[in-house]
């Protein structure tokens, strides 16, 4: 079983994140960058499947040179090797363009299963499985809280409001995972040391047979015109409960015509 | 006037259209004359046409086929792409559910168009507003290539009726084998609730770690029921097993934007704010006067939730 895990490096969702006023793209260079939290669940799921069924787990990332940190994290958890697509021309690409790069990279790899996170915490789009399915013609089993690989068939419980949908499709397929699916392992000291020696292949657009005109800010099908910080909320009212807190709360609701 | 396609999102069999559909029809009117698109198993459109007409659909395109229901997402994107090529609409507006975003993504690839997800507003010139980074940054964006495709975040627009003809036009469908790869074997409902759906509710009452136990969440539910609200939870509450994951609000849970959000025993971590920051009115109940949630709150009560919440519930019920 050859499994490819898609891993993205993102600005830490717990620290301040910014757009770069120079070109309205995510300010990645100045950010506190981490592996997309949701991708750790994808890695864990891939490793679990490999441990049960044999095979190899390859990490695939599209991102700037610094994204090697996210790759090392995935390798230290136990992935076998990595492919890192890095090219200046990719800067400012939108989700659709990134999917074209990932698709081109996947076409040069052997895979039975692609696993990715259910969403990237910077874009919060949750569209990569749909985009890749469309581009590669492989089935999309997205939003999984459970994955079972049964011979040549992938079975997924797609998480929904108040339940799930049972999905089934033939391999090769792409699956995305929510944080309800497993508990990602922590890299062991041995894992961290071993990761330093695992192969990371770096590829450019040219290596993928892609032209720079297929990617990048200037060629994106969407454009950020401007941005601003959310206007600060006006000072709210704060009361200390002295037996009358509930009353004051209900009075507030009444003043807002809610009760 | 230019035609704008609006994909209708429906409640399970017989339940009419979702509020998000009426919001999408309302938002679409900024760009032209909306036409609704109803996609589903045979018999789907019968119960919803009038409602779509009432909210501005001049035409209701209906594509009904078992294939649309039996396979995930791809058939819907295929029919929508067929309609885009036939009608050359000015734009496509889709409610921003997980499925809606996936349909938008596929449609964008099929039609060579740009797409914007989770927009909160669409202006007449096609400029869309989005809330990035946990709602901390307001972004204006535009689609520059192809037919603009937008997914509209729930509760961003107030649905307004605007009666139109709602002329039904059936669309013949033949779903390709390529779109029939992922079979939906079963749709399982595990929690049946009489409360409004979290992302649609106009009031949400959420509990955090401060609620302290699963049993004690009953006081959150009681307040919610007194207000006709949905119940939400912080990640800490979910991770502690107090409440199921599907009710989690925040970065890795649901994004809600109700008229009123009541945060009870929630500190207001940045990842929690990500899911509720755009709520119109925010109330916080917390015993720690320094809790960051108070920075967001229009009204805050510093106090013990175990006394404040039940007392407030009683008073609200008494007013009815
Ligand atoms: C990548 C990532 C994604 C995340 N995604 C999410 C997400 O989607 N949603 C989310 O919510 N969090 C998310 N988190 C977690 C987030 O950082 C916080 O840990 C979490 O929101 C805290 O939940 P809480 O406010 O309930 O708990 P705490 O921070 O422990 O706060 C509990 C609050 O309850 C108050 N309290 C306690 N007892 C009482 C009482 N008797 N009466 C009144 N008040 C009381 C306390 O004063 C305190 O302020 C994420 C974190 C990461 C790293
Ligand atoms: N640049 C990228 N490189 C590798 N994987 C990515 C990239 N962007 C997105 N992904 C994967 O797609 C998932 C969903 O991302 P998104 O659709 O942007 O929310 C992420 O969790 C990643 O697994």
PDB file of N, CA and C and ligand atoms in Angstrom, chain A residues 13 37 121, chain B residues 208-210 233-237 248-253 265-269 271-272 285-288 291 303-306, ligand 1:
ATOM      1  N   UNK A  13      -2.168  29.003  14.456  1.00  0.00           N
ATOM      2  CA  UNK A  13      -3.488  29.616  14.645  1.00  0.00           C
ATOM      3  C   UNK A  13      -3.613  30.268  16.014  1.00  0.00           C
ATOM      4  N   UNK A  37      -2.332  21.695  12.000  1.00  0.00           N
ATOM      5  CA  UNK A  37      -2.691  20.756  13.065  1.00  0.00           C
ATOM      6  C   UNK A  37      -3.502  19.575  12.514  1.00  0.00           C
ATOM      7  N   UNK A 121      -5.695  25.338   8.586  1.00  0.00           N
ATOM      8  CA  UNK A 121      -6.173  26.354   9.525  1.00  0.00           C
ATOM      9  C   UNK A 121      -5.959  27.783   9.011  1.00  0.00           C
TER      10      UNK A 121
ATOM     11  N   UNK B 208     -18.278  25.760  28.157  1.00  0.00           N
ATOM     12  CA  UNK B 208     -16.861  25.400  28.093  1.00  0.00           C
ATOM     13  C   UNK B 208     -16.454  24.514  29.243  1.00  0.00           C
ATOM     14  N   UNK B 209     -15.169  24.464  29.464  1.00  0.00           N
ATOM     15  CA  UNK B 209     -14.622  23.632  30.527  1.00  0.00           C
ATOM     16  C   UNK B 209     -15.215  23.995  31.888  1.00  0.00           C
ATOM     17  N   UNK B 210     -15.568  25.285  32.013  1.00  0.00           N
ATOM     18  CA  UNK B 210     -16.132  25.754  33.276  1.00  0.00           C
ATOM     19  C   UNK B 210     -17.428  25.055  33.670  1.00  0.00           C
ATOM     20  N   UNK B 233     -20.311  24.074  22.132  1.00  0.00           N
ATOM     21  CA  UNK B 233     -19.337  23.730  23.162  1.00  0.00           C
ATOM     22  C   UNK B 233     -17.945  24.155  22.719  1.00  0.00           C
ATOM     23  N   UNK B 234     -17.090  24.431  23.689  1.00  0.00           N
ATOM     24  CA  UNK B 234     -15.691  24.718  23.361  1.00  0.00           C
ATOM     25  C   UNK B 234     -14.967  23.389  23.166  1.00  0.00           C
ATOM     26  N   UNK B 235     -13.784  23.484  22.608  1.00  0.00           N
ATOM     27  CA  UNK B 235     -13.018  22.251  22.396  1.00  0.00           C
ATOM     28  C   UNK B 235     -12.654  21.587  23.722  1.00  0.00           C
ATOM     29  N   UNK B 236     -12.351  22.413  24.722  1.00  0.00           N
ATOM     30  CA  UNK B 236     -11.997  21.828  26.013  1.00  0.00           C
ATOM     31  C   UNK B 236     -13.175  21.024  26.563  1.00  0.00           C
ATOM     32  N   UNK B 237     -14.386  21.537  26.363  1.00  0.00           N
ATOM     33  CA  UNK B 237     -15.576  20.823  26.834  1.00  0.00           C
ATOM     34  C   UNK B 237     -15.767  19.518  26.048  1.00  0.00           C
ATOM     35  N   UNK B 248     -18.970  21.328  18.542  1.00  0.00           N
ATOM     36  CA  UNK B 248     -17.816  22.194  18.832  1.00  0.00           C
ATOM     37  C   UNK B 248     -17.826  23.448  17.969  1.00  0.00           C
ATOM     38  N   UNK B 249     -17.605  24.576  18.617  1.00  0.00           N
ATOM     39  CA  UNK B 249     -17.525  25.858  17.916  1.00  0.00           C
ATOM     40  C   UNK B 249     -16.067  26.297  17.905  1.00  0.00           C
ATOM     41  N   UNK B 250     -15.584  26.740  16.762  1.00  0.00           N
ATOM     42  CA  UNK B 250     -14.227  27.278  16.711  1.00  0.00           C
ATOM     43  C   UNK B 250     -13.444  26.834  15.503  1.00  0.00           C
ATOM     44  N   UNK B 251     -12.176  27.129  15.565  1.00  0.00           N
ATOM     45  CA  UNK B 251     -11.237  26.837  14.484  1.00  0.00           C
ATOM     46  C   UNK B 251     -11.428  25.447  13.896  1.00  0.00           C
ATOM     47  N   UNK B 252     -11.501  24.441  14.754  1.00  0.00           N
ATOM     48  CA  UNK B 252     -11.627  23.074  14.253  1.00  0.00           C
ATOM     49  C   UNK B 252     -13.049  22.540  14.421  1.00  0.00           C
ATOM     50  N   UNK B 253     -13.976  23.434  14.675  1.00  0.00           N
ATOM     51  CA  UNK B 253     -15.372  23.035  14.778  1.00  0.00           C
ATOM     52  C   UNK B 253     -16.212  23.883  13.849  1.00  0.00           C
ATOM     53  N   UNK B 265     -18.672  29.850  30.780  1.00  0.00           N
ATOM     54  CA  UNK B 265     -17.520  29.077  31.252  1.00  0.00           C
ATOM     55  C   UNK B 265     -16.517  28.800  30.158  1.00  0.00           C
ATOM     56  N   UNK B 266     -16.378  29.766  29.254  1.00  0.00           N
ATOM     57  CA  UNK B 266     -15.439  29.672  28.122  1.00  0.00           C
ATOM     58  C   UNK B 266     -14.459  30.829  28.247  1.00  0.00           C
ATOM     59  N   UNK B 267     -13.161  30.524  28.156  1.00  0.00           N
ATOM     60  CA  UNK B 267     -12.171  31.582  28.390  1.00  0.00           C
ATOM     61  C   UNK B 267     -12.032  32.529  27.204  1.00  0.00           C
ATOM     62  N   UNK B 268     -12.291  32.013  25.990  1.00  0.00           N
ATOM     63  CA  UNK B 268     -12.196  32.887  24.822  1.00  0.00           C
ATOM     64  C   UNK B 268     -10.857  32.800  24.125  1.00  0.00           C
ATOM     65  N   UNK B 269     -10.290  31.592  24.053  1.00  0.00           N
ATOM     66  CA  UNK B 269      -9.042  31.370  23.320  1.00  0.00           C
ATOM     67  C   UNK B 269      -9.240  31.746  21.855  1.00  0.00           C
ATOM     68  N   UNK B 271      -8.628  30.282  19.186  1.00  0.00           N
ATOM     69  CA  UNK B 271      -9.243  29.262  18.323  1.00  0.00           C
ATOM     70  C   UNK B 271     -10.738  29.140  18.558  1.00  0.00           C
ATOM     71  N   UNK B 272     -11.186  29.489  19.744  1.00  0.00           N
ATOM     72  CA  UNK B 272     -12.635  29.489  19.970  1.00  0.00           C
ATOM     73  C   UNK B 272     -13.268  30.710  19.297  1.00  0.00           C
ATOM     74  N   UNK B 285     -20.459  34.709  30.340  1.00  0.00           N
ATOM     75  CA  UNK B 285     -20.643  34.468  31.771  1.00  0.00           C
ATOM     76  C   UNK B 285     -19.430  33.678  32.230  1.00  0.00           C
ATOM     77  N   UNK B 286     -18.636  34.288  33.126  1.00  0.00           N
ATOM     78  CA  UNK B 286     -17.377  33.669  33.520  1.00  0.00           C
ATOM     79  C   UNK B 286     -16.974  34.196  34.886  1.00  0.00           C
ATOM     80  N   UNK B 287     -16.405  33.327  35.710  1.00  0.00           N
ATOM     81  CA  UNK B 287     -16.070  33.788  37.059  1.00  0.00           C
ATOM     82  C   UNK B 287     -14.736  34.536  37.118  1.00  0.00           C
ATOM     83  N   UNK B 288     -13.981  34.433  36.031  1.00  0.00           N
ATOM     84  CA  UNK B 288     -12.674  35.105  36.002  1.00  0.00           C
ATOM     85  C   UNK B 288     -12.789  36.456  35.286  1.00  0.00           C
ATOM     86  N   UNK B 291     -10.861  36.908  32.005  1.00  0.00           N
ATOM     87  CA  UNK B 291     -11.015  36.002  30.861  1.00  0.00           C
ATOM     88  C   UNK B 291     -11.094  36.806  29.559  1.00  0.00           C
ATOM     89  N   UNK B 303     -19.278  35.967  37.293  1.00  0.00           N
ATOM     90  CA  UNK B 303     -19.981  35.232  38.339  1.00  0.00           C
ATOM     91  C   UNK B 303     -19.907  33.745  38.092  1.00  0.00           C
ATOM     92  N   UNK B 304     -20.472  32.990  39.031  1.00  0.00           N
ATOM     93  CA  UNK B 304     -20.462  31.531  38.921  1.00  0.00           C
ATOM     94  C   UNK B 304     -21.607  31.084  38.020  1.00  0.00           C
ATOM     95  N   UNK B 305     -21.270  30.377  36.980  1.00  0.00           N
ATOM     96  CA  UNK B 305     -22.294  29.946  36.030  1.00  0.00           C
ATOM     97  C   UNK B 305     -23.352  29.074  36.699  1.00  0.00           C
ATOM     98  N   UNK B 306     -22.956  28.376  37.749  1.00  0.00           N
ATOM     99  CA  UNK B 306     -23.898  27.460  38.396  1.00  0.00           C
ATOM    100  C   UNK B 306     -25.029  28.180  39.136  1.00  0.00           C
TER     101      UNK B 306
HETATM  102  C1  LIG C   1      -5.007  24.085  16.359  1.00  0.00           C
HETATM  103  C2  LIG C   1      -5.995  24.297  17.469  1.00  0.00           C
HETATM  104  C3  LIG C   1      -7.340  24.314  17.150  1.00  0.00           C
HETATM  105  C4  LIG C   1      -8.304  24.570  18.139  1.00  0.00           C
HETATM  106  N1  LIG C   1      -9.618  24.604  17.792  1.00  0.00           N
HETATM  107  C5  LIG C   1     -10.540  24.939  18.739  1.00  0.00           C
HETATM  108  C6  LIG C   1     -11.927  25.029  18.394  1.00  0.00           C
HETATM  109  O1  LIG C   1     -12.353  24.743  17.272  1.00  0.00           O
HETATM  110  N2  LIG C   1     -12.796  25.417  19.343  1.00  0.00           N
HETATM  111  C7  LIG C   1     -12.396  25.705  20.617  1.00  0.00           C
HETATM  112  O2  LIG C   1     -13.261  26.067  21.439  1.00  0.00           O
HETATM  113  N3  LIG C   1     -11.112  25.591  20.968  1.00  0.00           N
HETATM  114  C8  LIG C   1     -10.169  25.207  20.066  1.00  0.00           C
HETATM  115  N4  LIG C   1      -8.869  25.064  20.453  1.00  0.00           N
HETATM  116  C9  LIG C   1      -8.545  25.109  21.906  1.00  0.00           C
HETATM  117  C10 LIG C   1      -8.413  26.499  22.471  1.00  0.00           C
HETATM  118  O3  LIG C   1      -7.075  26.939  22.350  1.00  0.00           O
HETATM  119  C11 LIG C   1      -8.773  26.469  23.984  1.00  0.00           C
HETATM  120  O4  LIG C   1      -7.979  25.501  24.625  1.00  0.00           O
HETATM  121  C12 LIG C   1     -10.236  26.152  24.270  1.00  0.00           C
HETATM  122  O5  LIG C   1     -11.081  26.975  23.481  1.00  0.00           O
HETATM  123  C13 LIG C   1     -10.524  26.372  25.720  1.00  0.00           C
HETATM  124  O6  LIG C   1     -11.852  25.993  26.030  1.00  0.00           O
HETATM  125  P1  LIG C   1     -12.562  26.612  27.302  1.00  0.00           P
HETATM  126  O7  LIG C   1     -12.640  28.084  27.125  1.00  0.00           O
HETATM  127  O8  LIG C   1     -13.844  25.886  27.492  1.00  0.00           O
HETATM  128  O9  LIG C   1     -11.618  26.161  28.518  1.00  0.00           O
HETATM  129  P2  LIG C   1     -10.681  27.042  29.445  1.00  0.00           P
HETATM  130  O10 LIG C   1      -9.716  27.863  28.665  1.00  0.00           O
HETATM  131  O11 LIG C   1     -10.165  26.112  30.474  1.00  0.00           O
HETATM  132  O12 LIG C   1     -11.691  28.062  30.099  1.00  0.00           O
HETATM  133  C14 LIG C   1     -12.691  27.717  31.018  1.00  0.00           C
HETATM  134  C15 LIG C   1     -13.290  29.022  31.543  1.00  0.00           C
HETATM  135  O13 LIG C   1     -14.375  28.726  32.416  1.00  0.00           O
HETATM  136  C16 LIG C   1     -14.354  29.627  33.518  1.00  0.00           C
HETATM  137  N5  LIG C   1     -15.045  28.971  34.633  1.00  0.00           N
HETATM  138  C17 LIG C   1     -14.649  27.864  35.301  1.00  0.00           C
HETATM  139  N6  LIG C   1     -15.565  27.534  36.253  1.00  0.00           N
HETATM  140  C18 LIG C   1     -16.549  28.458  36.184  1.00  0.00           C
HETATM  141  C19 LIG C   1     -17.767  28.681  36.890  1.00  0.00           C
HETATM  142  N7  LIG C   1     -18.188  27.847  37.881  1.00  0.00           N
HETATM  143  N8  LIG C   1     -18.522  29.729  36.576  1.00  0.00           N
HETATM  144  C20 LIG C   1     -18.132  30.583  35.597  1.00  0.00           C
HETATM  145  N9  LIG C   1     -16.997  30.416  34.863  1.00  0.00           N
HETATM  146  C21 LIG C   1     -16.215  29.372  35.164  1.00  0.00           C
HETATM  147  C22 LIG C   1     -12.878  29.877  33.759  1.00  0.00           C
HETATM  148  O14 LIG C   1     -12.707  31.123  34.396  1.00  0.00           O
HETATM  149  C23 LIG C   1     -12.290  29.875  32.335  1.00  0.00           C
HETATM  150  O15 LIG C   1     -12.254  31.177  31.785  1.00  0.00           O
HETATM  151  C24 LIG C   1      -7.895  24.785  19.493  1.00  0.00           C
HETATM  152  C25 LIG C   1      -6.540  24.735  19.792  1.00  0.00           C
HETATM  153  C26 LIG C   1      -5.589  24.487  18.822  1.00  0.00           C
HETATM  154  C27 LIG C   1      -4.137  24.445  19.209  1.00  0.00           C
END
